[in-house]
Amino acid sequence: MHLANKKVVVCGAGGFIGGHLTRSLIEQNVRSLRAVDIKPLAEWHQIHAGVENLVLDLQDRSACETVVAGAGLVYNFAADMGGMGFIENNKALCMLSVLINTHLLLASRDAGVERFFFASSACVYNAEKQTSADVTPLKEEDAYPAMPEDGYGWEKLFSERMCRHFQEDFGLECRIGRFHNVYGPHGTFDGGREKAPAAICRKVIQAKANARREIEIWGDGRQTRSFTYIDDCLTGIHLLMGSDVREPLNIGSSELVSINQLVDIVEGIAGVKLKRVYNLSAPKGVNGRNSDNTKIRSYFNWEPSTPLQTGVAKTYEWIESRMLAPVSR
Ligand code: NAD
């Protein structure tokens, strides 16, 4: 798909993935870019020159009409979300993101938008398929029968479904990526919304700086996950958005590790060995989850492949640089 002459709108552009996607669209010579987020500009992870940056609440329908005006493509990354600590304790707030997607879809339909991207999540998958750390990777069809993550996952599954019916009933072309634990530089690493890789990097850096040789781990550390480096996530988004694939697609690494193994990697990068204190009452999510990439391979002959070690080293380096110079992010 030729993007250069289209107006492209990135919703949630002040966030982690939206900020990176905006940069990569600039690199692809998209000349007319509109970036939108509810946060004040000073709190955006990345601000890019030459982009029309708008601060608006996309739960509001008239704001959605403003942002999609004249747009060819709309990417929706805007959601009230965070890591396990946030989504387990803020289910109503997570579900209210349905207003963002509903109003963006309505406004996009009415404005004649050509293509709409929805950022879904591995949290849509049926919880009963994720009870063991020794996982069978999740195939796209494992989202049904529906029993997703309470709050956040239900909102994502409902919004996926809405995209599907906007496509069928109104002809709005929608593309849906199910992201699996995306991580990298220029994301949240403190304050309560951070996810496991960033949180572990931060804790290790703090333990090293304080000469405290201890780290708190949520759960028993044996829960398993795969983590997707941001560059792979961007490649997956571009492939999917430029394709005719109308069904939801996993965009996730299949390199499975336990949280203990993730801590081993971060300790290795930092050159420390810490005493592990397991907090068994902290939110820890499902016992095991991995991405089955059969479908994305069959469509694009591609799947995320950045080794966890490589991606975490880049993420650690960035977080450390921010923590040592915490004036601005
Ligand atoms: P993020 O929190 O960094 O970015 C989301 C952005 O949306 C934030 O900047 C936030 O201010 C903005 N936002 C929230 N409410 C808004 C509103 N009412 N109006 C306008 N902007 C609003 O999160 P992220 O990691 O960049 O995730 C982007 C998308 O991908 C989200 O939809 C998320 O659910 C999905 N996702 C992310 C991951 C991941 O591991 N990062 C995994 C699965 C799905």
Short mmCIF file of N, CA and C in Angstrom, two decimals, residues 139-141 245 247-250 292-302:
data_model
loop_
_atom_site.label_atom_id
_atom_site.label_comp_id
_atom_site.label_asym_id
_atom_site.label_seq_id
_atom_site.Cartn_x
_atom_site.Cartn_y
_atom_site.Cartn_z
N LYS A 139 -3.35 -20.22 19.25
CA LYS A 139 -3.74 -19.98 17.85
C LYS A 139 -4.87 -18.96 17.86
N GLU A 140 -5.01 -18.26 16.75
CA GLU A 140 -6.03 -17.22 16.66
C GLU A 140 -7.42 -17.73 17.04
N GLU A 141 -7.73 -18.98 16.67
CA GLU A 141 -9.09 -19.48 16.96
C GLU A 141 -9.30 -19.78 18.45
N VAL A 245 -5.56 -9.24 4.76
CA VAL A 245 -5.93 -10.14 5.85
C VAL A 245 -6.97 -9.48 6.75
N GLU A 247 -8.82 -11.11 9.12
CA GLU A 247 -9.05 -11.77 10.41
C GLU A 247 -7.99 -11.32 11.41
N PRO A 248 -8.27 -11.39 12.73
CA PRO A 248 -7.27 -11.00 13.73
C PRO A 248 -6.04 -11.90 13.62
N LEU A 249 -4.87 -11.29 13.81
CA LEU A 249 -3.60 -12.02 13.64
C LEU A 249 -2.69 -11.79 14.85
N ASN A 250 -2.11 -12.89 15.35
CA ASN A 250 -1.10 -12.75 16.41
C ASN A 250 0.08 -11.95 15.89
N ASP A 292 1.23 -18.65 18.88
CA ASP A 292 1.37 -19.58 17.75
C ASP A 292 1.44 -18.73 16.48
N ASN A 293 2.53 -18.87 15.75
CA ASN A 293 2.77 -17.99 14.60
C ASN A 293 2.54 -18.64 13.25
N THR A 294 1.83 -19.78 13.27
CA THR A 294 1.58 -20.48 12.01
C THR A 294 0.90 -19.56 10.99
N LYS A 295 -0.10 -18.81 11.48
CA LYS A 295 -0.90 -18.00 10.55
C LYS A 295 -0.09 -16.83 9.98
N ILE A 296 0.63 -16.10 10.84
CA ILE A 296 1.37 -14.92 10.33
C ILE A 296 2.48 -15.39 9.37
N ARG A 297 3.08 -16.56 9.67
CA ARG A 297 4.10 -17.11 8.76
C ARG A 297 3.47 -17.46 7.42
N SER A 298 2.28 -18.05 7.49
CA SER A 298 1.67 -18.48 6.22
C SER A 298 1.27 -17.28 5.37
N TYR A 299 0.87 -16.19 5.98
CA TYR A 299 0.49 -15.00 5.20
C TYR A 299 1.71 -14.24 4.67
N PHE A 300 2.73 -14.07 5.52
CA PHE A 300 3.80 -13.13 5.17
C PHE A 300 5.19 -13.77 5.09
N ASN A 301 5.25 -15.08 5.36
CA ASN A 301 6.55 -15.73 5.39
C ASN A 301 7.48 -15.00 6.35
N TRP A 302 6.94 -14.56 7.46
CA TRP A 302 7.67 -13.74 8.43
C TRP A 302 7.06 -13.98 9.81
#
